[in-house]
């Protein structure tokens, strides 16, 4: 393919640009090679990112070995766990758009020929992928890899158990010593938190969609194999540049369908709905919530990783990883084997000799956890444009539930009530004004869901919100309610005690309130003042679309 970098490196007219590149220390020989951006989210405050400097150097080595010139570019990245439960969480989802815009800016402003993306955590992964698809240049994702699970009481544990331990502590189930033990042991290494939370969900789906090399989703962060993978990513981008393979050659409707299939089989985070919608939007692929139920209804759930079950990413890796899941799904004809990947080969070629190594971790098609997928979209009079639940993490007795609404305008009010033991068996906790506009930024509700789980209420209490949930949440946690309260959605019209019925198998959620009563309440409704009147979150609130559209900027 024709190199974009010629606008910097070829001809007399670009001598000024070359003089500036020489000032950076590049040699004439380096500038005669393809220029490859290596976008690294390395920082000292995100456990999933603290080691990315080492992986970035490995990527650069791979690029050089294959005849290119690597150029490191930094990226921001928010740690959702650290940002949880305070104003920091307002910035998390919103930062996805900043990341996409900044990657586009740096790559296009400097006419780079391709890009290797080195993220690891929640919004950083989809933000970078969105940029790659938007620019439509050769691109490879190589993530930092998952953290190893911790060990408490001889059992594997991860961050979700830490948040639940706080609930157990508040309920008097564990003492100070027990809480401290969890605090010190649940996150034992660098890497993305070790359950099937949002970061690992997206890293696995990058592999399923073909924009990352096999192993990207599951090779643990601390293994030398991860460094080798990064070197291979550097080599792969050079192969893509040589053959002219671009991001949209890989990410299209066919590969997105593969990602949806893998999503349902793995039991990924409900946040994957937001991110797949956003990536599809950048790829020019029409995708809506209906397709998620289409795939959920036909694709079996094969994995129960934390928080849905006791296994973690290291176990999925040992069982054969994402490629083994794809191989098992392919036996039932669920996978488009012809889809192209960054290996330069098709999915079918990649999985040709791959087998499941542990059917206790990746179940067979004839012995799934359930015949339906890990996610479900619900509709009803309080979610006319839909809402999302991680069905695979819901206890069987909560798949159908009716209870009184306990209504809270914001996460803080709900947490206070839960810790104050004011929530009882059967209740339906409603947290509103936390949507893309109202939050703004759709704060994750891991604190309240973990508090309920830690207090042993996750099998008797449901929670619905126009905000969203961490992939670490479990229980009948129903998020992304659309329309959100801040734009007049019916969730904002609910009153204390309204009876709410949830029927996950039937894809339904509704309040026992008539349309006439809702209209009466609407006329008396007083909207709260915006939480942010200055700064970029104020601008984000005005421009962001609804969750059913991926919460992308208009």
PDB file of N, CA and C in Angstrom, residues 157-169 174 178-187 197 419 446-447 450:
ATOM      1  N   UNK A 157      -9.739 -15.499  44.162  1.00  0.00           N
ATOM      2  CA  UNK A 157     -10.571 -14.307  44.327  1.00  0.00           C
ATOM      3  C   UNK A 157     -10.067 -13.208  43.402  1.00  0.00           C
ATOM      4  N   UNK A 158     -10.928 -12.234  43.160  1.00  0.00           N
ATOM      5  CA  UNK A 158     -10.565 -11.092  42.320  1.00  0.00           C
ATOM      6  C   UNK A 158     -11.263  -9.857  42.858  1.00  0.00           C
ATOM      7  N   UNK A 159     -11.196  -8.762  42.111  1.00  0.00           N
ATOM      8  CA  UNK A 159     -11.653  -7.471  42.620  1.00  0.00           C
ATOM      9  C   UNK A 159     -13.120  -7.477  43.032  1.00  0.00           C
ATOM     10  N   UNK A 160     -13.963  -8.244  42.347  1.00  0.00           N
ATOM     11  CA  UNK A 160     -15.381  -8.263  42.722  1.00  0.00           C
ATOM     12  C   UNK A 160     -15.553  -8.731  44.160  1.00  0.00           C
ATOM     13  N   UNK A 161     -14.731  -9.684  44.586  1.00  0.00           N
ATOM     14  CA  UNK A 161     -14.810 -10.169  45.970  1.00  0.00           C
ATOM     15  C   UNK A 161     -14.361  -9.095  46.959  1.00  0.00           C
ATOM     16  N   UNK A 162     -13.479  -8.206  46.520  1.00  0.00           N
ATOM     17  CA  UNK A 162     -13.043  -7.113  47.385  1.00  0.00           C
ATOM     18  C   UNK A 162     -14.202  -6.164  47.670  1.00  0.00           C
ATOM     19  N   UNK A 163     -14.920  -5.788  46.623  1.00  0.00           N
ATOM     20  CA  UNK A 163     -16.066  -4.894  46.819  1.00  0.00           C
ATOM     21  C   UNK A 163     -17.161  -5.581  47.637  1.00  0.00           C
ATOM     22  N   UNK A 164     -17.355  -6.872  47.407  1.00  0.00           N
ATOM     23  CA  UNK A 164     -18.348  -7.612  48.183  1.00  0.00           C
ATOM     24  C   UNK A 164     -17.920  -7.742  49.649  1.00  0.00           C
ATOM     25  N   UNK A 165     -16.618  -7.812  49.877  1.00  0.00           N
ATOM     26  CA  UNK A 165     -16.121  -7.891  51.254  1.00  0.00           C
ATOM     27  C   UNK A 165     -16.487  -6.643  52.052  1.00  0.00           C
ATOM     28  N   UNK A 166     -16.551  -5.497  51.369  1.00  0.00           N
ATOM     29  CA  UNK A 166     -16.976  -4.268  52.058  1.00  0.00           C
ATOM     30  C   UNK A 166     -18.414  -4.422  52.542  1.00  0.00           C
ATOM     31  N   UNK A 167     -19.284  -4.985  51.684  1.00  0.00           N
ATOM     32  CA  UNK A 167     -20.662  -5.237  52.096  1.00  0.00           C
ATOM     33  C   UNK A 167     -20.743  -6.212  53.254  1.00  0.00           C
ATOM     34  N   UNK A 168     -19.908  -7.259  53.184  1.00  0.00           N
ATOM     35  CA  UNK A 168     -19.887  -8.236  54.276  1.00  0.00           C
ATOM     36  C   UNK A 168     -19.406  -7.597  55.571  1.00  0.00           C
ATOM     37  N   UNK A 169     -18.454  -6.692  55.449  1.00  0.00           N
ATOM     38  CA  UNK A 169     -17.949  -5.979  56.632  1.00  0.00           C
ATOM     39  C   UNK A 169     -19.041  -5.107  57.233  1.00  0.00           C
ATOM     40  N   UNK A 174     -17.781 -10.179  58.265  1.00  0.00           N
ATOM     41  CA  UNK A 174     -16.346 -10.279  58.470  1.00  0.00           C
ATOM     42  C   UNK A 174     -15.885  -9.089  59.306  1.00  0.00           C
ATOM     43  N   UNK A 178     -10.434  -9.581  58.558  1.00  0.00           N
ATOM     44  CA  UNK A 178     -10.895 -10.237  57.329  1.00  0.00           C
ATOM     45  C   UNK A 178     -10.904  -9.285  56.152  1.00  0.00           C
ATOM     46  N   UNK A 179     -11.338  -8.044  56.388  1.00  0.00           N
ATOM     47  CA  UNK A 179     -11.365  -7.043  55.325  1.00  0.00           C
ATOM     48  C   UNK A 179      -9.950  -6.736  54.845  1.00  0.00           C
ATOM     49  N   UNK A 180      -9.005  -6.618  55.784  1.00  0.00           N
ATOM     50  CA  UNK A 180      -7.611  -6.326  55.430  1.00  0.00           C
ATOM     51  C   UNK A 180      -7.002  -7.462  54.627  1.00  0.00           C
ATOM     52  N   UNK A 181      -7.355  -8.701  54.956  1.00  0.00           N
ATOM     53  CA  UNK A 181      -6.822  -9.839  54.207  1.00  0.00           C
ATOM     54  C   UNK A 181      -7.252  -9.760  52.739  1.00  0.00           C
ATOM     55  N   UNK A 182      -8.526  -9.457  52.508  1.00  0.00           N
ATOM     56  CA  UNK A 182      -8.994  -9.290  51.128  1.00  0.00           C
ATOM     57  C   UNK A 182      -8.245  -8.143  50.448  1.00  0.00           C
ATOM     58  N   UNK A 183      -8.134  -7.027  51.162  1.00  0.00           N
ATOM     59  CA  UNK A 183      -7.508  -5.827  50.617  1.00  0.00           C
ATOM     60  C   UNK A 183      -6.104  -6.106  50.092  1.00  0.00           C
ATOM     61  N   UNK A 184      -5.371  -6.951  50.795  1.00  0.00           N
ATOM     62  CA  UNK A 184      -3.978  -7.208  50.444  1.00  0.00           C
ATOM     63  C   UNK A 184      -3.789  -8.346  49.447  1.00  0.00           C
ATOM     64  N   UNK A 185      -4.831  -9.170  49.236  1.00  0.00           N
ATOM     65  CA  UNK A 185      -4.623 -10.387  48.471  1.00  0.00           C
ATOM     66  C   UNK A 185      -5.414 -10.499  47.169  1.00  0.00           C
ATOM     67  N   UNK A 186      -6.447  -9.664  46.961  1.00  0.00           N
ATOM     68  CA  UNK A 186      -7.289  -9.881  45.781  1.00  0.00           C
ATOM     69  C   UNK A 186      -6.617  -9.443  44.483  1.00  0.00           C
ATOM     70  N   UNK A 187      -5.667  -8.533  44.549  1.00  0.00           N
ATOM     71  CA  UNK A 187      -5.002  -8.010  43.343  1.00  0.00           C
ATOM     72  C   UNK A 187      -3.496  -8.225  43.464  1.00  0.00           C
ATOM     73  N   UNK A 197     -14.473  -9.162  33.621  1.00  0.00           N
ATOM     74  CA  UNK A 197     -14.977  -7.806  33.778  1.00  0.00           C
ATOM     75  C   UNK A 197     -14.846  -7.082  32.431  1.00  0.00           C
ATOM     76  N   UNK A 419     -26.259   0.263  53.060  1.00  0.00           N
ATOM     77  CA  UNK A 419     -25.419   0.098  54.239  1.00  0.00           C
ATOM     78  C   UNK A 419     -26.197   0.343  55.526  1.00  0.00           C
ATOM     79  N   UNK A 446     -20.885  -0.612  40.826  1.00  0.00           N
ATOM     80  CA  UNK A 446     -20.293  -1.778  41.483  1.00  0.00           C
ATOM     81  C   UNK A 446     -20.440  -1.695  42.994  1.00  0.00           C
ATOM     82  N   UNK A 447     -20.386  -0.496  43.555  1.00  0.00           N
ATOM     83  CA  UNK A 447     -20.534  -0.380  45.009  1.00  0.00           C
ATOM     84  C   UNK A 447     -21.881  -0.910  45.498  1.00  0.00           C
ATOM     85  N   UNK A 450     -22.235  -4.766  44.791  1.00  0.00           N
ATOM     86  CA  UNK A 450     -21.347  -5.541  45.669  1.00  0.00           C
ATOM     87  C   UNK A 450     -21.808  -5.490  47.117  1.00  0.00           C
TER      88      UNK A 450
END
